[in-house]
Amino acid sequence: MSAASCLLTEDQFLCSICLDVFTDPVSTPCGHNFCKACITEHWNVNVPYQCPNCNKLFSTRPELQVNIFISEMAAQFRQSAQQKASSSEQQESKPGEVPCDDCTGTKLKALKSCLVCLASYCETHLEPHLTKPGLKRHQLIDPVENLEDRMCTKHDKPLELFCKTDQMCVCMLCTVLDHKNHDVVPLKEEYEGKKAELGKTEAEIQQMIQKRRVKIQEIKHSVELSEEDADREIAEGVQVFTALKESVERSQAELIDTIKEKQRKTEKQAEGFITELEQEICELKKRSTEVVQLSHTEDHLHLLQSFRTLNAAPPTKDWTGVRVSPPSHEGTVVRAVNQLEETISKHMKKLTEAELKRVQKSAVDVTLDPDTANRDLILSDDGKQVHDSDVKKNLPNNPERFDSHIYVVAKQSFSSGRFYYEVQVKGKTEWTLGVIRESINRKGFILPTPQDGYWTICLSNKNVYFALIDPRVRLSLKSQPQKVGVFVDYEEGLVSFYDVDAAALIYSFTGCCFTEKLYPIFDPGLNHGVKNSAPLIISPVNHTE
């Protein structure tokens, strides 16, 4: 049978109707074969019933049965054709792929590796491991190189187990000799556990990736907002400086015009004097000529008759007290600069008002922390007010509490971004406000400077304002603040203080380097009897439009 089947050709297993290999082949009474579905459909359409090959007519529709022999032969032919096609599709191994160890000449790509044989096989040479009973028990895995690494170097046995105690792969002999009484499990069990861990790790990694993608979008959005802010600031800056430039040019032009106008008046006055003098000179020259002529006359009568008229000087102006004084320009430039300064001050006020509105958008809720307050201080129940008292309270001297200076800090801390709050100082003659870093010393004498972690300003009891740096900087304020706004930009290293009611900048610490949490700090100052008994009050921020 097998020898005969090798002689069969593809044409012998093709249905003449569909021209494909037989499916459920049936035979007609005349001996020809067709797919059951093909001949059935043919006879459903064509009547009378006739063989498509020899055209033999049948009086009645033949009853067809599947030809078992032809069906088996067609199935074997189809399987043989598939195997040949599959064999022809095997690929030669490429660099980086595992080659078949049994191939001679051209090495085909391996499909599996055997952990028992320590060899890799292509589809053809893998066949025995799929069919022979003895080889079927071998463990096959996806093709890998360096199969010798899967053998125990000490006992030359497959690494089939995992020692959880020593976290290493071992063979059967290892568990008896070197890893006795250790927690040993099959590789598959540990593999499943580690695979589950890898799945969890992969999920965590994907979550981390997603978070970072979100962060990238946040950063890009921040850059876009920053670019918008920069463009807006540039536009506003150009507008302000253009207006200032125009004001300067206008003031300069007005100054020049004023000086030139004074000069023109002086020149006009001088020209009038000169014209008048020249006219008198002309008259005097004329009289001089007449006098000379009369002095040379021989006519006694004529000389005597004309002498009275010509001997007297002609009427002229007394020029003794007449002077042309250069115009005084004293104070002209100063007044012009003062006017320009007023104009600039108006622009500055508008800018500060706009700036204050922007920083007020960063307003935060701040409350006082009683655990940090000096024992002399009295805090309101809502944590919004503080003032000095004359009696020290009996409180625990915990590490957070200030013991020498009458300071108290807020419960809230800030380690990034921007924040702003306002404090009413109305009625006070002494106070200190600002921010501190978390690690400052709170015991004993403290020198409140930026070098020591303090960024503060104060009103002294002598009604003088200072920025507390070393040495102190005296602040010149046009008005006494009733409410002080404190603004911090952590990343920018900026701490600014504002007179809220006057919409004026009091002082700014710039170029600060913040690396710790920052806390708002408050010092209401000593009472000095009742002179400074008014409290510092943390006020809600009114966002003005």
PDB file of N, CA and C in Angstrom, residues 201-251:
ATOM      1  N   THR A 201       6.041  43.497  38.676  1.00  0.00           N
ATOM      2  CA  THR A 201       7.072  44.516  38.396  1.00  0.00           C
ATOM      3  C   THR A 201       6.766  45.243  37.091  1.00  0.00           C
ATOM      4  N   GLU A 202       6.362  44.462  36.081  1.00  0.00           N
ATOM      5  CA  GLU A 202       6.039  45.068  34.792  1.00  0.00           C
ATOM      6  C   GLU A 202       4.881  46.044  34.923  1.00  0.00           C
ATOM      7  N   ALA A 203       3.866  45.639  35.716  1.00  0.00           N
ATOM      8  CA  ALA A 203       2.727  46.545  35.942  1.00  0.00           C
ATOM      9  C   ALA A 203       3.192  47.824  36.643  1.00  0.00           C
ATOM     10  N   GLU A 204       4.076  47.638  37.638  1.00  0.00           N
ATOM     11  CA  GLU A 204       4.601  48.813  38.349  1.00  0.00           C
ATOM     12  C   GLU A 204       5.417  49.703  37.415  1.00  0.00           C
ATOM     13  N   ILE A 205       6.224  49.046  36.552  1.00  0.00           N
ATOM     14  CA  ILE A 205       7.034  49.816  35.601  1.00  0.00           C
ATOM     15  C   ILE A 205       6.143  50.579  34.637  1.00  0.00           C
ATOM     16  N   GLN A 206       5.091  49.892  34.155  1.00  0.00           N
ATOM     17  CA  GLN A 206       4.174  50.571  33.242  1.00  0.00           C
ATOM     18  C   GLN A 206       3.484  51.749  33.930  1.00  0.00           C
ATOM     19  N   GLN A 207       3.176  51.541  35.225  1.00  0.00           N
ATOM     20  CA  GLN A 207       2.567  52.637  35.992  1.00  0.00           C
ATOM     21  C   GLN A 207       3.556  53.794  36.140  1.00  0.00           C
ATOM     22  N   MET A 208       4.830  53.444  36.388  1.00  0.00           N
ATOM     23  CA  MET A 208       5.863  54.476  36.493  1.00  0.00           C
ATOM     24  C   MET A 208       6.030  55.211  35.162  1.00  0.00           C
ATOM     25  N   ILE A 209       5.996  54.428  34.073  1.00  0.00           N
ATOM     26  CA  ILE A 209       6.112  55.034  32.743  1.00  0.00           C
ATOM     27  C   ILE A 209       4.957  55.996  32.510  1.00  0.00           C
ATOM     28  N   GLN A 210       3.739  55.531  32.879  1.00  0.00           N
ATOM     29  CA  GLN A 210       2.564  56.378  32.683  1.00  0.00           C
ATOM     30  C   GLN A 210       2.664  57.659  33.507  1.00  0.00           C
ATOM     31  N   LYS A 211       3.129  57.495  34.774  1.00  0.00           N
ATOM     32  CA  LYS A 211       3.282  58.679  35.622  1.00  0.00           C
ATOM     33  C   LYS A 211       4.272  59.654  35.014  1.00  0.00           C
ATOM     34  N   ARG A 212       5.348  59.116  34.447  1.00  0.00           N
ATOM     35  CA  ARG A 212       6.351  59.986  33.848  1.00  0.00           C
ATOM     36  C   ARG A 212       5.847  60.631  32.562  1.00  0.00           C
ATOM     37  N   ARG A 213       5.015  59.898  31.836  1.00  0.00           N
ATOM     38  CA  ARG A 213       4.405  60.525  30.659  1.00  0.00           C
ATOM     39  C   ARG A 213       3.485  61.665  31.065  1.00  0.00           C
ATOM     40  N   VAL A 214       2.732  61.419  32.156  1.00  0.00           N
ATOM     41  CA  VAL A 214       1.872  62.494  32.674  1.00  0.00           C
ATOM     42  C   VAL A 214       2.718  63.667  33.133  1.00  0.00           C
ATOM     43  N   LYS A 215       3.852  63.331  33.808  1.00  0.00           N
ATOM     44  CA  LYS A 215       4.739  64.396  34.282  1.00  0.00           C
ATOM     45  C   LYS A 215       5.324  65.178  33.108  1.00  0.00           C
ATOM     46  N   ILE A 216       5.648  64.465  32.015  1.00  0.00           N
ATOM     47  CA  ILE A 216       6.152  65.150  30.819  1.00  0.00           C
ATOM     48  C   ILE A 216       5.115  66.138  30.304  1.00  0.00           C
ATOM     49  N   GLN A 217       3.856  65.682  30.272  1.00  0.00           N
ATOM     50  CA  GLN A 217       2.801  66.583  29.815  1.00  0.00           C
ATOM     51  C   GLN A 217       2.644  67.768  30.759  1.00  0.00           C
ATOM     52  N   GLU A 218       2.781  67.489  32.077  1.00  0.00           N
ATOM     53  CA  GLU A 218       2.699  68.593  33.047  1.00  0.00           C
ATOM     54  C   GLU A 218       3.824  69.594  32.808  1.00  0.00           C
ATOM     55  N   ILE A 219       5.040  69.064  32.581  1.00  0.00           N
ATOM     56  CA  ILE A 219       6.191  69.941  32.361  1.00  0.00           C
ATOM     57  C   ILE A 219       6.007  70.743  31.084  1.00  0.00           C
ATOM     58  N   LYS A 220       5.550  70.059  30.020  1.00  0.00           N
ATOM     59  CA  LYS A 220       5.324  70.767  28.759  1.00  0.00           C
ATOM     60  C   LYS A 220       4.269  71.862  28.945  1.00  0.00           C
ATOM     61  N   HIS A 221       3.214  71.507  29.709  1.00  0.00           N
ATOM     62  CA  HIS A 221       2.163  72.498  29.957  1.00  0.00           C
ATOM     63  C   HIS A 221       2.723  73.667  30.769  1.00  0.00           C
ATOM     64  N   SER A 222       3.592  73.332  31.760  1.00  0.00           N
ATOM     65  CA  SER A 222       4.214  74.393  32.556  1.00  0.00           C
ATOM     66  C   SER A 222       5.077  75.294  31.687  1.00  0.00           C
ATOM     67  N   VAL A 223       5.804  74.667  30.746  1.00  0.00           N
ATOM     68  CA  VAL A 223       6.638  75.460  29.833  1.00  0.00           C
ATOM     69  C   VAL A 223       5.774  76.371  28.974  1.00  0.00           C
ATOM     70  N   GLU A 224       4.635  75.816  28.511  1.00  0.00           N
ATOM     71  CA  GLU A 224       3.723  76.637  27.708  1.00  0.00           C
ATOM     72  C   GLU A 224       3.194  77.821  28.528  1.00  0.00           C
ATOM     73  N   LEU A 225       2.795  77.523  29.780  1.00  0.00           N
ATOM     74  CA  LEU A 225       2.307  78.604  30.646  1.00  0.00           C
ATOM     75  C   LEU A 225       3.416  79.608  30.922  1.00  0.00           C
ATOM     76  N   SER A 226       4.645  79.076  31.141  1.00  0.00           N
ATOM     77  CA  SER A 226       5.779  79.968  31.387  1.00  0.00           C
ATOM     78  C   SER A 226       6.046  80.849  30.178  1.00  0.00           C
ATOM     79  N   GLU A 227       5.925  80.248  29.003  1.00  0.00           N
ATOM     80  CA  GLU A 227       6.149  81.030  27.778  1.00  0.00           C
ATOM     81  C   GLU A 227       5.086  82.118  27.635  1.00  0.00           C
ATOM     82  N   GLU A 228       3.833  81.743  27.967  1.00  0.00           N
ATOM     83  CA  GLU A 228       2.757  82.739  27.915  1.00  0.00           C
ATOM     84  C   GLU A 228       3.015  83.867  28.908  1.00  0.00           C
ATOM     85  N   ASP A 229       3.450  83.470  30.142  1.00  0.00           N
ATOM     86  CA  ASP A 229       3.764  84.491  31.153  1.00  0.00           C
ATOM     87  C   ASP A 229       4.907  85.383  30.686  1.00  0.00           C
ATOM     88  N   ALA A 230       5.940  84.741  30.085  1.00  0.00           N
ATOM     89  CA  ALA A 230       7.090  85.519  29.618  1.00  0.00           C
ATOM     90  C   ALA A 230       6.677  86.501  28.525  1.00  0.00           C
ATOM     91  N   ASP A 231       5.860  86.018  27.589  1.00  0.00           N
ATOM     92  CA  ASP A 231       5.393  86.906  26.513  1.00  0.00           C
ATOM     93  C   ASP A 231       4.575  88.061  27.085  1.00  0.00           C
ATOM     94  N   ARG A 232       3.714  87.733  28.074  1.00  0.00           N
ATOM     95  CA  ARG A 232       2.889  88.778  28.678  1.00  0.00           C
ATOM     96  C   ARG A 232       3.754  89.785  29.430  1.00  0.00           C
ATOM     97  N   GLU A 233       4.750  89.258  30.182  1.00  0.00           N
ATOM     98  CA  GLU A 233       5.627  90.159  30.930  1.00  0.00           C
ATOM     99  C   GLU A 233       6.449  91.036  29.982  1.00  0.00           C
ATOM    100  N   ILE A 234       6.921  90.440  28.887  1.00  0.00           N
ATOM    101  CA  ILE A 234       7.698  91.218  27.908  1.00  0.00           C
ATOM    102  C   ILE A 234       6.834  92.322  27.318  1.00  0.00           C
ATOM    103  N   ALA A 235       5.588  91.946  26.943  1.00  0.00           N
ATOM    104  CA  ALA A 235       4.683  92.942  26.350  1.00  0.00           C
ATOM    105  C   ALA A 235       4.402  94.074  27.338  1.00  0.00           C
ATOM    106  N   GLU A 236       4.125  93.691  28.603  1.00  0.00           N
ATOM    107  CA  GLU A 236       3.854  94.715  29.608  1.00  0.00           C
ATOM    108  C   GLU A 236       5.106  95.554  29.880  1.00  0.00           C
ATOM    109  N   GLY A 237       6.260  94.880  29.925  1.00  0.00           N
ATOM    110  CA  GLY A 237       7.507  95.599  30.155  1.00  0.00           C
ATOM    111  C   GLY A 237       7.824  96.577  29.047  1.00  0.00           C
ATOM    112  N   VAL A 238       7.637  96.106  27.808  1.00  0.00           N
ATOM    113  CA  VAL A 238       7.876  96.994  26.664  1.00  0.00           C
ATOM    114  C   VAL A 238       6.932  98.191  26.716  1.00  0.00           C
ATOM    115  N   GLN A 239       5.664  97.912  27.082  1.00  0.00           N
ATOM    116  CA  GLN A 239       4.678  98.989  27.165  1.00  0.00           C
ATOM    117  C   GLN A 239       5.073 100.008  28.240  1.00  0.00           C
ATOM    118  N   VAL A 240       5.500  99.506  29.399  1.00  0.00           N
ATOM    119  CA  VAL A 240       5.877 100.402  30.494  1.00  0.00           C
ATOM    120  C   VAL A 240       7.117 101.213  30.134  1.00  0.00           C
ATOM    121  N   PHE A 241       8.146 100.525  29.622  1.00  0.00           N
ATOM    122  CA  PHE A 241       9.379 101.235  29.302  1.00  0.00           C
ATOM    123  C   PHE A 241       9.193 102.183  28.121  1.00  0.00           C
ATOM    124  N   THR A 242       8.294 101.823  27.212  1.00  0.00           N
ATOM    125  CA  THR A 242       7.988 102.753  26.126  1.00  0.00           C
ATOM    126  C   THR A 242       7.351 104.019  26.679  1.00  0.00           C
ATOM    127  N   ALA A 243       6.413 103.831  27.619  1.00  0.00           N
ATOM    128  CA  ALA A 243       5.764 104.993  28.241  1.00  0.00           C
ATOM    129  C   ALA A 243       6.776 105.816  29.035  1.00  0.00           C
ATOM    130  N   LEU A 244       7.667 105.111  29.766  1.00  0.00           N
ATOM    131  CA  LEU A 244       8.696 105.837  30.519  1.00  0.00           C
ATOM    132  C   LEU A 244       9.646 106.582  29.580  1.00  0.00           C
ATOM    133  N   LYS A 245      10.019 105.911  28.499  1.00  0.00           N
ATOM    134  CA  LYS A 245      10.906 106.555  27.515  1.00  0.00           C
ATOM    135  C   LYS A 245      10.244 107.797  26.935  1.00  0.00           C
ATOM    136  N   GLU A 246       8.953 107.658  26.604  1.00  0.00           N
ATOM    137  CA  GLU A 246       8.233 108.813  26.077  1.00  0.00           C
ATOM    138  C   GLU A 246       8.154 109.925  27.125  1.00  0.00           C
ATOM    139  N   SER A 247       7.958 109.540  28.402  1.00  0.00           N
ATOM    140  CA  SER A 247       7.911 110.546  29.472  1.00  0.00           C
ATOM    141  C   SER A 247       9.248 111.253  29.613  1.00  0.00           C
ATOM    142  N   VAL A 248      10.327 110.484  29.562  1.00  0.00           N
ATOM    143  CA  VAL A 248      11.659 111.079  29.663  1.00  0.00           C
ATOM    144  C   VAL A 248      11.909 112.020  28.490  1.00  0.00           C
ATOM    145  N   GLU A 249      11.582 111.525  27.292  1.00  0.00           N
ATOM    146  CA  GLU A 249      11.795 112.368  26.100  1.00  0.00           C
ATOM    147  C   GLU A 249      10.925 113.625  26.162  1.00  0.00           C
ATOM    148  N   ARG A 250       9.687 113.459  26.640  1.00  0.00           N
ATOM    149  CA  ARG A 250       8.795 114.607  26.742  1.00  0.00           C
ATOM    150  C   ARG A 250       9.310 115.596  27.793  1.00  0.00           C
ATOM    151  N   SER A 251       9.752 115.084  28.936  1.00  0.00           N
ATOM    152  CA  SER A 251      10.300 115.955  29.982  1.00  0.00           C
ATOM    153  C   SER A 251      11.567 116.657  29.501  1.00  0.00           C
TER     154      SER A 251
END
